[in-house]
Amino acid sequence: MKARITAVVAATVLSAIVTPSFAGDAAAASAKKMFLLKDGGTLYVFKDGKMALEDKFGRAIHLKEGQSLETVDGQKITANGNEVARLDFLLRQGHSGG
């Protein structure tokens, strides 16, 4: 009985660790480029040239047209578009398994 409980707890912990890694797969597959930002977020550049911003907590957030963003290597990128709805949909796809 104790071994069964331990196995269930271990499976639960492992699934909690692995699941977030799949959350952004749909978004990453749809993006032409991704940039890691200095603030911990990620900028997605889609094939049509429009951009979307994910904060360090994995949420799609509003991006102002022309907003300047800085990558971890110091590169400055000017925002083009605000595809918050597209990114939110893609991020949720990863969580729902769809």
Coordinates of C-alpha atoms in Angstrom, one line a residue:
M1 CA 0.0 0.0 0.0
K2 CA 2.8 2.4 0.9
A3 CA 4.6 1.7 -2.4
R4 CA 1.4 2.5 -4.3
I5 CA 0.9 5.8 -2.5
T6 CA 4.6 6.7 -3.2
A7 CA 4.1 5.8 -6.9
V8 CA 1.0 8.0 -7.2
V9 CA 2.7 10.9 -5.5
A10 CA 5.8 10.6 -7.7
A11 CA 3.6 10.4 -10.8
T12 CA 1.8 13.5 -9.7
V13 CA 5.0 15.5 -9.0
L14 CA 6.5 14.5 -12.4
S15 CA 3.4 15.4 -14.3
A16 CA 3.4 18.8 -12.6
I17 CA 7.0 19.4 -13.7
V18 CA 6.6 18.1 -17.3
T19 CA 3.2 19.7 -18.2
P20 CA 4.4 23.3 -18.3
S21 CA 7.1 22.4 -20.8
F22 CA 4.4 21.5 -23.4
A23 CA 2.4 24.6 -22.7
G24 CA 4.2 26.7 -25.3
D25 CA 4.8 24.1 -27.9
A26 CA 1.9 25.3 -30.1
A27 CA 3.1 28.9 -29.8
A28 CA 6.7 27.9 -30.6
A29 CA 5.6 25.9 -33.6
S30 CA 3.6 28.8 -35.0
A31 CA 6.3 31.4 -34.5
K32 CA 9.0 32.1 -37.1
K33 CA 11.3 33.5 -34.4
M34 CA 11.3 33.7 -30.6
F35 CA 13.3 36.1 -28.5
L36 CA 14.0 35.8 -24.8
L37 CA 13.7 39.1 -23.1
K38 CA 15.6 40.7 -20.3
D39 CA 12.5 40.9 -18.1
G40 CA 12.1 37.1 -18.4
G41 CA 9.4 37.2 -21.0
T42 CA 9.3 35.9 -24.6
L43 CA 8.6 37.8 -27.8
Y44 CA 7.1 35.7 -30.6
V45 CA 7.4 36.8 -34.2
F46 CA 4.9 35.0 -36.4
K47 CA 5.3 34.2 -40.1
D48 CA 3.2 37.2 -41.1
G49 CA 5.6 39.5 -39.2
K50 CA 3.2 40.3 -36.4
M51 CA 4.4 39.9 -32.8
A52 CA 3.0 38.8 -29.4
L53 CA 4.4 39.0 -25.9
E54 CA 4.4 36.3 -23.2
D55 CA 5.4 37.5 -19.7
K56 CA 7.7 35.6 -17.4
F57 CA 4.7 33.8 -15.9
G58 CA 3.6 32.3 -19.2
R59 CA 0.7 34.7 -19.9
A60 CA 0.0 36.5 -23.1
I61 CA 0.1 40.2 -22.4
H62 CA -0.7 43.4 -24.3
L63 CA 2.0 44.7 -26.5
K64 CA 2.0 48.4 -27.7
E65 CA 2.7 49.1 -31.3
G66 CA 6.2 50.5 -31.5
Q67 CA 7.1 49.4 -28.0
S68 CA 10.8 48.9 -27.6
L69 CA 11.8 45.5 -26.1
E70 CA 15.3 44.3 -25.0
T71 CA 16.5 40.8 -25.5
V72 CA 18.8 39.0 -23.0
D73 CA 21.8 39.7 -25.3
G74 CA 21.0 43.5 -25.4
Q75 CA 19.4 43.6 -28.8
K76 CA 16.6 46.2 -29.1
I77 CA 13.4 45.1 -31.0
T78 CA 10.5 47.4 -31.9
A79 CA 7.1 45.8 -31.6
N80 CA 5.0 45.3 -34.7
G81 CA 1.4 44.3 -34.0
N82 CA -0.3 43.0 -30.9
E83 CA -1.3 39.4 -31.4
V84 CA -2.3 38.8 -27.8
A85 CA -5.4 36.8 -28.7
R86 CA -3.5 34.5 -31.1
L87 CA -0.8 33.9 -28.5
D88 CA -3.3 33.3 -25.7
F89 CA -5.1 30.7 -27.9
L90 CA -1.8 29.0 -28.7
L91 CA -0.6 28.9 -25.0
R92 CA -4.0 27.5 -23.9
Q93 CA -3.8 24.8 -26.6
G94 CA -0.7 23.4 -24.8
H95 CA -2.5 23.3 -21.5
S96 CA -5.7 21.6 -22.8
G97 CA -3.8 18.9 -24.8
G98 CA -5.3 20.1 -28.0

